Short mmCIF file of C-alpha atoms in Angstrom, two decimals:
data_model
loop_
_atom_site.label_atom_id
_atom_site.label_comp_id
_atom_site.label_asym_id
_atom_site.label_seq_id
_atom_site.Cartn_x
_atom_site.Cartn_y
_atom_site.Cartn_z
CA UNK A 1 0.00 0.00 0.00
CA UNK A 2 2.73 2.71 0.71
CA UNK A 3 5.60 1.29 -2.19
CA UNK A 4 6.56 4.09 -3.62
CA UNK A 5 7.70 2.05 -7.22
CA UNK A 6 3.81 0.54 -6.76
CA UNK A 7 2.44 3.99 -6.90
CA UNK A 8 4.78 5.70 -9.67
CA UNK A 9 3.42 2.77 -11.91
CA UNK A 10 0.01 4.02 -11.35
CA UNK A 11 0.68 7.44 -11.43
CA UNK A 12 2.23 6.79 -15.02
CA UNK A 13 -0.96 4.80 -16.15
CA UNK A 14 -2.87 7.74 -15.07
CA UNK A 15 -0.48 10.32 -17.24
CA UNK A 16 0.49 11.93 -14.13
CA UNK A 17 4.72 11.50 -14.75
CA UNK A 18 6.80 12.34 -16.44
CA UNK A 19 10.54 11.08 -17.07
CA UNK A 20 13.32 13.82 -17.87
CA UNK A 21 17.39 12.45 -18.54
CA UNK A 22 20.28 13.58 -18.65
CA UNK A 23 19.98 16.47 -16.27
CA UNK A 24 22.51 17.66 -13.93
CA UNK A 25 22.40 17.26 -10.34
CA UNK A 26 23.94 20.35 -9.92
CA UNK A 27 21.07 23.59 -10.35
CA UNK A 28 19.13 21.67 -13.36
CA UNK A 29 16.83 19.58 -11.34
CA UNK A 30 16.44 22.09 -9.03
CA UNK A 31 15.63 24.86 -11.74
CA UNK A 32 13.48 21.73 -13.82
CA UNK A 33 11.30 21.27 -10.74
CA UNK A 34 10.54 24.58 -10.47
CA UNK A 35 9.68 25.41 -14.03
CA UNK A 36 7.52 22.22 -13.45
CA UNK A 37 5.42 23.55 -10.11
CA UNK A 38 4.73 27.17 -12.21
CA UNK A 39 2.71 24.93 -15.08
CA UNK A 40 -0.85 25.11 -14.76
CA UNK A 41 -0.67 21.24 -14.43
CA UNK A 42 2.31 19.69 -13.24
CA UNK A 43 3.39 16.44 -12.78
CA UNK A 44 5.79 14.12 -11.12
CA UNK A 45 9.36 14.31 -12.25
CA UNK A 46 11.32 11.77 -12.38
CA UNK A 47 15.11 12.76 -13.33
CA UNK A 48 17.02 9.45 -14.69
CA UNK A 49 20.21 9.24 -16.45
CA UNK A 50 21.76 11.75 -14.19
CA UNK A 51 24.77 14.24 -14.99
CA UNK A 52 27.94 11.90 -13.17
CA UNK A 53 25.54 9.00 -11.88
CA UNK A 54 24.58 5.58 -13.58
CA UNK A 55 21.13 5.33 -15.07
CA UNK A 56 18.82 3.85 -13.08
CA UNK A 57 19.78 6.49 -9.62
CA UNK A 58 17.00 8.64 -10.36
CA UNK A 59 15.41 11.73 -8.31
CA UNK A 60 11.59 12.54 -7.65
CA UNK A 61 9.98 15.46 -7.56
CA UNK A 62 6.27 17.13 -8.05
CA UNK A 63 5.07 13.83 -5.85
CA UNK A 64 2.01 16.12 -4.44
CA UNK A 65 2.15 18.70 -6.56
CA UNK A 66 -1.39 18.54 -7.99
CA UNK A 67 -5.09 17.10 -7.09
CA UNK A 68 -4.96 14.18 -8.66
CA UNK A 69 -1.45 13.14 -7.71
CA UNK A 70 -2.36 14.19 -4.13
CA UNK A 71 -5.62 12.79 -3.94
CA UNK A 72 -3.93 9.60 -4.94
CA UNK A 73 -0.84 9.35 -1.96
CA UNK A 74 -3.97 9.93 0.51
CA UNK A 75 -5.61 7.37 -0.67
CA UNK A 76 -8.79 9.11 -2.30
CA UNK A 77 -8.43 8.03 -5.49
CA UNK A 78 -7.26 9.55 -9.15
CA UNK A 79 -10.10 11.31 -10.11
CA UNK A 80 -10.08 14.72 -7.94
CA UNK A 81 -10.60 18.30 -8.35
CA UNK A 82 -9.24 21.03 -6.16
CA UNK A 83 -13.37 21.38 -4.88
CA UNK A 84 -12.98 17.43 -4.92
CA UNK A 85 -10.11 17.13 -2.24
CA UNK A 86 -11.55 20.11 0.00
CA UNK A 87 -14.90 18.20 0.16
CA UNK A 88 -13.30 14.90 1.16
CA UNK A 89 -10.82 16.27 3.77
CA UNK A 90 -13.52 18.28 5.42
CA UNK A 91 -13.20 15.04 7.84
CA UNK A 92 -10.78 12.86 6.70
CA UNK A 93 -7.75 14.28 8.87
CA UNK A 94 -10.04 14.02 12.26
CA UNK A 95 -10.88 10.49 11.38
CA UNK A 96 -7.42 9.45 10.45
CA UNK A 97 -5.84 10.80 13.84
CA UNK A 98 -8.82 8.60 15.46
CA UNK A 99 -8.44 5.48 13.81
CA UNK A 100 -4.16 5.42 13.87
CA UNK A 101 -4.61 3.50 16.69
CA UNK A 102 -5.75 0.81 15.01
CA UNK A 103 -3.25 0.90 12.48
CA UNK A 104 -0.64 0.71 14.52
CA UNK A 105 2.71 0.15 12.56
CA UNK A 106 4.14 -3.67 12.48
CA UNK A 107 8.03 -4.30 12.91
CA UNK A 108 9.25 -6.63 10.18
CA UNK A 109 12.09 -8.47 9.93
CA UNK A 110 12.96 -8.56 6.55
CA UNK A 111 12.33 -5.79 3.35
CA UNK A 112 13.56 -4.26 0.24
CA UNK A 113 15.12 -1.84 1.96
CA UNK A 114 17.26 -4.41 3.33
CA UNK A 115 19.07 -4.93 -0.02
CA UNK A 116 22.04 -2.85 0.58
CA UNK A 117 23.39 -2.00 3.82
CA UNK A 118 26.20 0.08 4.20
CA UNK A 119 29.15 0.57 6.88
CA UNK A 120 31.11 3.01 4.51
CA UNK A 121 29.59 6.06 4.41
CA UNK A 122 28.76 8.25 1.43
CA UNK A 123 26.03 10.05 0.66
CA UNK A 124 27.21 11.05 -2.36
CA UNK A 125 26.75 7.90 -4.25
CA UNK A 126 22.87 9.05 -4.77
CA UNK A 127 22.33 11.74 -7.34
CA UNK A 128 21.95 14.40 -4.30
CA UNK A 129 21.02 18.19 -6.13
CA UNK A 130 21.74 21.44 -4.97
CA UNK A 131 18.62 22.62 -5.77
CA UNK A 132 19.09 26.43 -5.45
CA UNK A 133 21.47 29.09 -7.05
CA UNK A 134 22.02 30.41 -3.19
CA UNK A 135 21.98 27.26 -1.62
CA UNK A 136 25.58 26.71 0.53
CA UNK A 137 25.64 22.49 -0.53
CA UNK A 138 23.46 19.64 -1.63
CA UNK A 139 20.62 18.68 0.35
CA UNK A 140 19.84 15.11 0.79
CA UNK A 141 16.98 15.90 2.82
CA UNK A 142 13.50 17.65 1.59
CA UNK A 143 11.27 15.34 1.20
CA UNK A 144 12.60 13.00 4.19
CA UNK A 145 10.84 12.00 6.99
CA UNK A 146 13.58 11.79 10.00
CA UNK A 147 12.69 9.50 12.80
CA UNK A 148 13.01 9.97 16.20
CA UNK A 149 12.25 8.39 19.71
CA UNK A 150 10.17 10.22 22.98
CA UNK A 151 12.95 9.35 25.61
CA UNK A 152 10.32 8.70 28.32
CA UNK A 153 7.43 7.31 26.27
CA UNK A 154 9.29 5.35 23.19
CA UNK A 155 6.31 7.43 20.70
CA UNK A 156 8.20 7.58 16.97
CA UNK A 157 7.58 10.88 15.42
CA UNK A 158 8.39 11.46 11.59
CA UNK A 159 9.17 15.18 11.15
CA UNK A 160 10.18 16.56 7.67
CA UNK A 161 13.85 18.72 8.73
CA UNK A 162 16.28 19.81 5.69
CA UNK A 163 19.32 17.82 5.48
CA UNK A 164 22.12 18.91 3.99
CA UNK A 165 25.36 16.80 3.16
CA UNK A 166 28.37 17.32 5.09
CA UNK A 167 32.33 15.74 5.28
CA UNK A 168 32.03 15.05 1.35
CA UNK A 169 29.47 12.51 1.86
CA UNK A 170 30.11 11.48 5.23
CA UNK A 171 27.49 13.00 7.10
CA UNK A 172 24.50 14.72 7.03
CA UNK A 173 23.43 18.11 9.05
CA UNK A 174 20.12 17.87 10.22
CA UNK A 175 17.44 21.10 11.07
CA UNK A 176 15.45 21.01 13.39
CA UNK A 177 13.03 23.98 14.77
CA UNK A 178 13.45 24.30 17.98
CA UNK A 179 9.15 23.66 18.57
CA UNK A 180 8.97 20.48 16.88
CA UNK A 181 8.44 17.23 18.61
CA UNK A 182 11.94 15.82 16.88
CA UNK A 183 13.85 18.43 18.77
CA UNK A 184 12.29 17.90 21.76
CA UNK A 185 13.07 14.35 21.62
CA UNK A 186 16.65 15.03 21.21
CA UNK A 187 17.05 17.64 23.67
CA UNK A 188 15.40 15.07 26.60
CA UNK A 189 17.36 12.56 25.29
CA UNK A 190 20.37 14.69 25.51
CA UNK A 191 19.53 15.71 28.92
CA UNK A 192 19.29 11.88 29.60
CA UNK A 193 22.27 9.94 27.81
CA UNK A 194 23.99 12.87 26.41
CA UNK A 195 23.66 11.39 22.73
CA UNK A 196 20.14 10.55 20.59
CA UNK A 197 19.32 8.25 18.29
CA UNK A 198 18.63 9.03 14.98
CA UNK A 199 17.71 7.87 11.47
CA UNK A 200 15.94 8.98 8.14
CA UNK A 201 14.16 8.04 5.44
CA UNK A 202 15.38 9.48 2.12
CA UNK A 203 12.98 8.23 -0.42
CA UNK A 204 9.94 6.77 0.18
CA UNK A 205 5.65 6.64 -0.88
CA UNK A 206 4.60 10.35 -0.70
CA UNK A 207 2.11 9.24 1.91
CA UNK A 208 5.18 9.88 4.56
CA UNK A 209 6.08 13.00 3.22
CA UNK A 210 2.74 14.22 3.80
CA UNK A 211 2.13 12.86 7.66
CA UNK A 212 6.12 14.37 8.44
CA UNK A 213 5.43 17.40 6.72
CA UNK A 214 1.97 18.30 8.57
CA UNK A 215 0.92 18.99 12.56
CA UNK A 216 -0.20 15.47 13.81
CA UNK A 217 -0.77 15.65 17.14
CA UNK A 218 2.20 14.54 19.86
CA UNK A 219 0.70 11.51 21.25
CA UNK A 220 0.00 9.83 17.52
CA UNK A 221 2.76 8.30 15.97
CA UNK A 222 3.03 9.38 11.80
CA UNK A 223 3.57 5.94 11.40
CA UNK A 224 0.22 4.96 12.93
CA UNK A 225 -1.39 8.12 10.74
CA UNK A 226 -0.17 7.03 7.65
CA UNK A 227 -1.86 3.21 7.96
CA UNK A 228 -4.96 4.94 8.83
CA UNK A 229 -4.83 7.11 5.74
CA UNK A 230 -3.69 4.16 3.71
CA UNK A 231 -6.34 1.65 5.53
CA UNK A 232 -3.28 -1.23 6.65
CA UNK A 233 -0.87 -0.95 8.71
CA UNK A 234 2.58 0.08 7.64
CA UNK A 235 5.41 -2.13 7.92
CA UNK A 236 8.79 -0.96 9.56
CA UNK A 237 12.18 -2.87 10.04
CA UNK A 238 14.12 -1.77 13.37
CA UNK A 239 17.74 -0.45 12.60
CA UNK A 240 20.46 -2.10 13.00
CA UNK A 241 22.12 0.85 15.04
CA UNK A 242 19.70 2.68 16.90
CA UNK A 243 16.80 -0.09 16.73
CA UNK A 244 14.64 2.85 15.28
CA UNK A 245 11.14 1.78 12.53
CA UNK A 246 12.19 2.46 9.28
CA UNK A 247 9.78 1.76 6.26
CA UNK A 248 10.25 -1.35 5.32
CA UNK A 249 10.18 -0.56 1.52
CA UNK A 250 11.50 2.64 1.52
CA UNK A 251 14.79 3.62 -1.01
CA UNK A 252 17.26 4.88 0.93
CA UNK A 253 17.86 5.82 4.42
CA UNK A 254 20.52 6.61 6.90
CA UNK A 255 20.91 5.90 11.03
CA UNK A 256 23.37 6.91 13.77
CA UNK A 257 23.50 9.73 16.44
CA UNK A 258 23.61 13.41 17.29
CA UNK A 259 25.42 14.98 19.96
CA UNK A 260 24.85 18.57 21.02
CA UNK A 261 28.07 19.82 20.09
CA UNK A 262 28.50 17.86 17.06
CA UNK A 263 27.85 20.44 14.54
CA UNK A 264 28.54 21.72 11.27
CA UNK A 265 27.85 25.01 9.90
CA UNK A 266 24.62 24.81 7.14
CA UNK A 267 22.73 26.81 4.79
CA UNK A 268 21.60 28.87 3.69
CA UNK A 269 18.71 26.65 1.53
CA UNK A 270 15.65 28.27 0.00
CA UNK A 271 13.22 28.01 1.82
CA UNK A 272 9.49 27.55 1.84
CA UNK A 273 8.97 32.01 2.89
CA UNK A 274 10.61 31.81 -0.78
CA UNK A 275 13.92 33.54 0.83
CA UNK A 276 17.24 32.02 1.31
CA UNK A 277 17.25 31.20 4.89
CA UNK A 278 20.40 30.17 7.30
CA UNK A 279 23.75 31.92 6.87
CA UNK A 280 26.45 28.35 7.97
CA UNK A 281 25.10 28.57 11.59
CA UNK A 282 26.56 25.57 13.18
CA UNK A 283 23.83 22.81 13.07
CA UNK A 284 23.34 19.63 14.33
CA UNK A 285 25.20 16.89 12.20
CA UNK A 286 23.89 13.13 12.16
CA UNK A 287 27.29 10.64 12.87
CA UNK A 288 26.08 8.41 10.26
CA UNK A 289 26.48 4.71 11.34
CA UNK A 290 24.38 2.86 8.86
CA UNK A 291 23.18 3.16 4.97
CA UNK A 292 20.50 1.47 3.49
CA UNK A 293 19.30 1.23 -0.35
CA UNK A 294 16.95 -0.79 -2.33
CA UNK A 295 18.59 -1.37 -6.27
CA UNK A 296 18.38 1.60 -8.18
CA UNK A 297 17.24 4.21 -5.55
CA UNK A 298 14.82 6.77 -5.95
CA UNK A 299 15.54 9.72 -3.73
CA UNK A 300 12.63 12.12 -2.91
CA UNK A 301 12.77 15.79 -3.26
CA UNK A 302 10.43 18.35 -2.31
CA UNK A 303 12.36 21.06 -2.65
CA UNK A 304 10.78 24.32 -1.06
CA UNK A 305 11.12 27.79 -2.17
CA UNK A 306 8.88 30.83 -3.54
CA UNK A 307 5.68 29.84 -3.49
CA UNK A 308 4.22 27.51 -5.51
CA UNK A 309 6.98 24.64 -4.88
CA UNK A 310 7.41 21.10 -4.42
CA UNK A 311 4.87 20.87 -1.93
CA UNK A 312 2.88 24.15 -1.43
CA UNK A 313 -0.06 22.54 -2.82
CA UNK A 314 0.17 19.69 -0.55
CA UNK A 315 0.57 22.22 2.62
CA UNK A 316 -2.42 24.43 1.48
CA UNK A 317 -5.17 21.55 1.33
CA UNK A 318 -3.80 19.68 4.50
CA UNK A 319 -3.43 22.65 6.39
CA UNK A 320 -7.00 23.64 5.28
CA UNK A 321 -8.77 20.55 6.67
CA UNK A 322 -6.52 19.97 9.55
CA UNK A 323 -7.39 23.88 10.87
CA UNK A 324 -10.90 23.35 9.96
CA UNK A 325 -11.21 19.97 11.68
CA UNK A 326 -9.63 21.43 14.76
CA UNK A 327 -12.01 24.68 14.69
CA UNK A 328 -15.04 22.28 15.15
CA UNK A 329 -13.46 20.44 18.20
CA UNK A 330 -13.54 23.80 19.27
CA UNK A 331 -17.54 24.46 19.24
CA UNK A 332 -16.89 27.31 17.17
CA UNK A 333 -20.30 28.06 15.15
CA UNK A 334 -20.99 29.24 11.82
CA UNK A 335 -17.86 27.77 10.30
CA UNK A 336 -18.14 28.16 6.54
CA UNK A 337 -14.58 27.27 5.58
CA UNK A 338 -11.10 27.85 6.03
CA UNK A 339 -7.50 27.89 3.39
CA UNK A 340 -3.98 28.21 4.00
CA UNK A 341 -2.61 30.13 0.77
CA UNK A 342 -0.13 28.57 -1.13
CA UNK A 343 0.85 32.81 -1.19
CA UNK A 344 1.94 32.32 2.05
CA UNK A 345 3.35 28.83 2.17
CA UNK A 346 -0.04 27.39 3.34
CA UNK A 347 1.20 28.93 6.87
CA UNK A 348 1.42 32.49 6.92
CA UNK A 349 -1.75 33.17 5.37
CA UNK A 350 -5.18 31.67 7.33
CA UNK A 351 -8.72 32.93 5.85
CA UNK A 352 -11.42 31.98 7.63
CA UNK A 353 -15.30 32.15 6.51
CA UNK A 354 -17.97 32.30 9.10
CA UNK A 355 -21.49 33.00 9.43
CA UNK A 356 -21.48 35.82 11.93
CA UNK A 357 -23.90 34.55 14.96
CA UNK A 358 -23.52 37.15 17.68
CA UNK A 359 -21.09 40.11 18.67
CA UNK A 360 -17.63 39.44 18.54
CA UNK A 361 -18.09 36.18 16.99
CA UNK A 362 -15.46 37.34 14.20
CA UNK A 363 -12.58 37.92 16.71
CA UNK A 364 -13.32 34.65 18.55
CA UNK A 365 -12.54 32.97 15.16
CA UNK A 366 -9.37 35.17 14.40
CA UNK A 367 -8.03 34.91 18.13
CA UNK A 368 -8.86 30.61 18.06
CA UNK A 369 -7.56 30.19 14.46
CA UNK A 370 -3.83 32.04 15.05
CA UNK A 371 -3.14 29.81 17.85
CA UNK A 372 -4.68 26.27 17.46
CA UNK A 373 -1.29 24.27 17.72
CA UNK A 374 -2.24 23.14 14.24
CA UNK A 375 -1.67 26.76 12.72
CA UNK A 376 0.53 28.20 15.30
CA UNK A 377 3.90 27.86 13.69
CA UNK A 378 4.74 31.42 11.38
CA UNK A 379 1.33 32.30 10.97
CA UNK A 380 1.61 35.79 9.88
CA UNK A 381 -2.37 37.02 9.20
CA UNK A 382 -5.18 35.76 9.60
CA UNK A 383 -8.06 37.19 8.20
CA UNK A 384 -12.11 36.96 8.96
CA UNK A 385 -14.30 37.20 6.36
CA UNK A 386 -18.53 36.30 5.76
CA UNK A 387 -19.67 33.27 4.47
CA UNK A 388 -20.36 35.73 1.28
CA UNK A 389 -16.99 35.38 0.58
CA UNK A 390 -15.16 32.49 -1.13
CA UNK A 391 -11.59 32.15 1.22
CA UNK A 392 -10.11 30.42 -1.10
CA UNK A 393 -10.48 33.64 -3.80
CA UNK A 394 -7.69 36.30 -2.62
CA UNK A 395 -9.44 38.37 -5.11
CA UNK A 396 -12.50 38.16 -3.16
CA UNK A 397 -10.49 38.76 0.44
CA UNK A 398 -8.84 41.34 -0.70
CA UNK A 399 -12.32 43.15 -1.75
CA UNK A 400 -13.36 42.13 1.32
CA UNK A 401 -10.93 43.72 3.64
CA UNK A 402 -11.33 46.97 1.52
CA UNK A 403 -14.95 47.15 2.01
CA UNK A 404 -15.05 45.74 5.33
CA UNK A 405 -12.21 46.07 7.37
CA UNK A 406 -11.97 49.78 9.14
CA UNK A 407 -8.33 49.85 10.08
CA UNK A 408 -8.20 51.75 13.56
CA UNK A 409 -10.77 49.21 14.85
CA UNK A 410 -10.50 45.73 12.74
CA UNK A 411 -7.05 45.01 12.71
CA UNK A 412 -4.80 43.41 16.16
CA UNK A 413 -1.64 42.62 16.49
CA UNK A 414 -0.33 39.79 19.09
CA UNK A 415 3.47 39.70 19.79
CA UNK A 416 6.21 37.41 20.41
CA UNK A 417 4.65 34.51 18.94
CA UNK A 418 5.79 31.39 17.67
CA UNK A 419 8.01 32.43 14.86
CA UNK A 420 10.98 30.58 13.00
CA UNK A 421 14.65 30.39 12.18
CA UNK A 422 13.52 30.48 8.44
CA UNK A 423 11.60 33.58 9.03
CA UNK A 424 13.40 36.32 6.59
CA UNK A 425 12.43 39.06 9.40
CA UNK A 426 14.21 36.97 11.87
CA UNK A 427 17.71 38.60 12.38
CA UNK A 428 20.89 35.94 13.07
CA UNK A 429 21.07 34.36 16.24
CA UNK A 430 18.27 36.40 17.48
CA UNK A 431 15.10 34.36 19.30
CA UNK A 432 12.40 33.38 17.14
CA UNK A 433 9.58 35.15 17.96
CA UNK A 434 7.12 36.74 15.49
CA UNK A 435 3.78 39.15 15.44
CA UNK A 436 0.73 38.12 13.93
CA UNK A 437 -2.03 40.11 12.83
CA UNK A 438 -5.42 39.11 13.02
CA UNK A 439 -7.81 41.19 10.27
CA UNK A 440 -11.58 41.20 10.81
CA UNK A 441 -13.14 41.63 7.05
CA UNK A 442 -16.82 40.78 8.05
CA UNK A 443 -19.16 43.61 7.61
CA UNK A 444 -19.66 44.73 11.63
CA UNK A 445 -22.16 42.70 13.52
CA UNK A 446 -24.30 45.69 14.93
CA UNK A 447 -24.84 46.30 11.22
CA UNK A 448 -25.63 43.38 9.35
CA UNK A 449 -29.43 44.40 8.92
CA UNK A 450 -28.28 48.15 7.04
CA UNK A 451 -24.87 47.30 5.21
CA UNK A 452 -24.63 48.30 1.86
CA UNK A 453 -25.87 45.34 -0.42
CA UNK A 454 -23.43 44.06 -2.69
CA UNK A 455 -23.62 44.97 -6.32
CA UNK A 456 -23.72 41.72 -8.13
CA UNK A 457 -26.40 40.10 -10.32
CA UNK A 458 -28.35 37.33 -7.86
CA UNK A 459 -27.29 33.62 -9.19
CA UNK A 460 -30.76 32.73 -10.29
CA UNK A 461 -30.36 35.38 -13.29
CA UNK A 462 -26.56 34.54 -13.99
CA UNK A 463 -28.24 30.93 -14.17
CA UNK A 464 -31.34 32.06 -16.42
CA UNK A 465 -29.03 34.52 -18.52
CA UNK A 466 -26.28 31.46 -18.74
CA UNK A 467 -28.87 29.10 -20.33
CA UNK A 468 -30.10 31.67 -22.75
CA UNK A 469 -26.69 32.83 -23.86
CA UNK A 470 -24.36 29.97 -22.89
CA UNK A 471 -22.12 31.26 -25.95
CA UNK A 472 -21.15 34.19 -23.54
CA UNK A 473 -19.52 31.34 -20.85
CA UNK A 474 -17.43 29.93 -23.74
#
C-alpha cells in the first residue's frame, strides 16, 4: 500500500509522470522542478540518467504537486478536483488521527530496503542536487521524513527537517526547529544519555512525506497516521544501530547519532517564505552509522522555495482541513470554511469564513484560528471574512478587507509569537519570535441588517441569462 515504485506505476498509467534524462544534479533539477510547479498542471518528475551518476539512480519530484497526484498518496483516489479534495478532507484528517490507533505500525524483519546495507559512508553515491542558485551544498533531505524516539514514552515521530550533506558525503546536518516534537526528543534525550538516536528516510511513498510534513498531534505516531490514511498498517524494520522503525520498503535511508556539540555550519537553503534562509550557523550533524538502499534508488525531493513549490499545494489543502477539523473540536459556530494560501506557504496566510452569529463572533474565530497548535507555527495574518466570501479567492479577500475592514478598529496585532529560524524578518542568532495580525473583514455585527448590499447580479439570473446565452460562458 505505501511502495513508492507501486504507486509511480500508477501514477504513469494515469499520465500523471513524467521522465526527464540527462539532467545535472547540480542547479538543473532544481531549476526543472521549479519550471515544473509554475505549469498550470504539473506532474511528477522523475530525473534518470543523471549528470555523473549511472542510469537507473534517479530523483523525484512534483510527488504532491497537484489534485490528482495528491488525492492519490492519501488514498482518495485519481479522479479529484481542487473542490474534490476540499470536500473529502472536510473530515478525513479528524478520522485518520482517530483510527491510527488501530493501524498501529508492524516491525518486520525482513524488506527491500534491506538490499544494501552500508558501513562506509557516502552520501554522495545518490544523485543528491543542490537545488538552489544560493543554496551553501546539496541537500539530501527535503522530502525525508527523519525519525526519532520520545525518551520517556518510546512514541516515533516522523518530522520533515532539511538535510544537507556534510564531510564530502560522510554525514548529514540535520534542522530542526526548535518547537517540533523531533527536537524535543533530542534535547530530553540529551539531557538523559547525552547522545540521541537518529535515522531517516530518504525516499519513500509520498504518503510519509505528507504525515512528516503536517501537525499530527504529539501523542499519535506518523507511522500509525499514515496506515490509517492508507487503511493497513505500515510495515517498519528496526535499525540495526539505533533499533529505530524504518519503512520497510523505503529507497534509501541513513541511522546513527547526534550529539549537542556535534555540529557543522549549514545553509543557507531556500526556503518555503521563498527567501534564502540560514547563513552556515553551526547545526546539528547526524554521525552516520548505517546506509541502506533498495537497487536503483529513488531519492525524494520536495524542494521548497517561492511559493508555488514542491509541496505548497500539498501544505495548502492539509493545512485547510486539519485547521478546519480542529475549529469544530472547538464548538466554534458558523464555520463556513477555512484555506492556508499557497501565497503564504499554506502557513502564513489563514482565511477563515464564518457565518457571523452574535457580537464578537469574528474575533473569537481570528483569536482561536492564530493559535490552534495546528496553525501556530509562522502564521503571519489571519483574516475573517462572511460566508459571502469564497476564502479560497484572494481576489474576493482582498475586496473584502477593503470594504469591510476599518483599520483603527479591525485590525490586532499579538506579539512574540511562535516564529521561526527560516523567518526572513528573523535577524541571526536572534530568538524566534514573530507578530501576527489578526484582520476582521466581516461587515460589523451591529450592522448586518443596514450594510450596503453588494452589487452583483443574484445567481438565479446569472443561471437564467447562462442558459439563454451559454455562448457568452465559452
Amino acid at each position: 500500500m505505501t511502495d513508492l515504485r507501486k504507486w509511480l506505476a500508477e501514477a504513469e498509467a494515469a499520465g500523471e509522470v513524467q521522465t526527464v534524462e540527462g539532467a545535472h544534479w547540480e542547479l538543473e533539477i532544481g531549476a526543472l522542478s521549479q519550471v515544473n510547479y509554475r505549469r498550470s498542471h504539473p506532474k511528477a518528475l522523475v530525473f534518470d540518467a543523471i549528470k555523473d551518476y549511472a542510469s537507473g539512480s534517479r530523483v523525484l519530484s512534483g510527488s504532491v504537486s497537484n489534485p490528482r497526484l495528491l488525492g492519490s498518496v492519501l488514498g482518495l483516489g485519481w479522479d479529484n478536483t481542487d473542490e474534490d479534495l476540499v470536500e473529502k478532507l472536510a473530515v478525513k484528517p479528524g478520522e485518520w488521527i482517530t483510527r491510527s490507533a488501530d493501524f498501529r505500525a508492524v516491525s518486520v524483519s525482513d524488506g527491500p530496503l534491506l538490499s544494501h546495507v552500508d558501513d562506509e559512508v557516502d552520501l554522495l553515491k545518490f544523485p543528491v542536487p543542490r537545488w538552489h542558485e544560493g543554496d551553501g551544498g546539496r541537500y539530501i533531505g527535503t522530502g525525508c521524513a527523519v525519525v526519532t524516539r520520545d525518551y520517556d514514552t518510546g512514541r516515533i515521530n516522523l518530522g520533515a527537517y532539511r538535510m544537507q550533506v556534510q564531510d564530502e558525503g560522510r554525514a548529514v546536518s540535520v534542522n530542526i526547529e526548535a518547537g517540533k516534537h523531533g527536537a524535543q526528543h533530542l534535547r530530553r534525550w540529551f539531557e538523559a544519555e547525552g547522545r540521541a538516536p537518529i535515522a531517516a528516510s530518504l525516499g519513500h511513498h509520498p504518503a510519509y512525506l505528507v504525515a512528516a510534513g503536517v501537525e499530527v498531534p504529539g501523542d499519535v505516531s506518523e507511522y500509525d497516521y499514515v496506515g490509517a490514511m492508507a487503511g493497513a498498517p505500515v510495515r517498519t524494520i528496526a535499525g540495526l544501530a539505533t533499533g529505530l522503525p524504518l519503512p520497510h520498503d523505503a529507497e534509501i535511508a541513513i541511522e546513527g547519532w547526534v550529539r549537542p556539540d556535534d555540529k557543522r555550519p549549514e545553509g543557507p537553503f531556500g526556503e518555503w517564505t521563498g527567501y534564502y534562509s540560514g547563513s552556515r550557523d553551526p547545526i546539528l550533524t547526524i554521525d552516520v552509522e548505517k546506509v541502506y538502499y533498495r537497487d536503483d534508488p529513488i531519492l525524494l525531493g520536495a524542494p521548497p522555495g517561492k511559493p508555488p513549490h514542491d509541496y505548497s499545494y500539498m501544505r495548502t489543502v492539509m493545512k485547510s482541513a486539519i485547521i478546519t477539523d480542529s475549529l469544530r473540536k472547538t464548538g466554534l459556530p458558523g464555520l463556513r470554511g477555512v484555506w492556508a494560501h499557497e501565497a503564504g506557504g499554506g502557513r502564513s496566510l489563514l482565511i477563515v469564513a464564518i457565518e457571523q452569529r452574535y457580537a464578537g463572533h469574528a474575533r473569537q474565530a481570528a483569536y482561536l484560528t492564530s493559535q490552534l497548535p495546528s496553525a501556530a507555527y509562522m502564521n503571519r495574518f489571519t483574516v475573517v471574512v462572511d460566508h459571502d466570501v469564497n476564502p479560497r479567492d484572494l481576489g474576493e479577500v482582498v475586496w473584502a478587507m477593503c470594504g469591510r475592514t476599518d483599520p483603527s478598529l479591525d485590525i490586532e496585532v499579538m506579539k512574540r509569537t511562535w516564529g521561526s529560524r527560516v523567518d526572513p524578518l528573523t535577524l541571526p542568532g536572534a530568538v524566534a519570535f514573530n507578530s501576527r495580525a489578526i484582520i476582521d473583514a466581516c461587515r460589523p455585527f451591529e450592522r448586518l441588517g443596514d450594510f450596503p448590499e453588494v452589487a452583483e447580479s443574484s445567481p438565479s439570473l446569472i443561471a437564467d441569462v447562462s442558459r439563454r446565452w451559454p455562448e457568452v460562458l465559452g
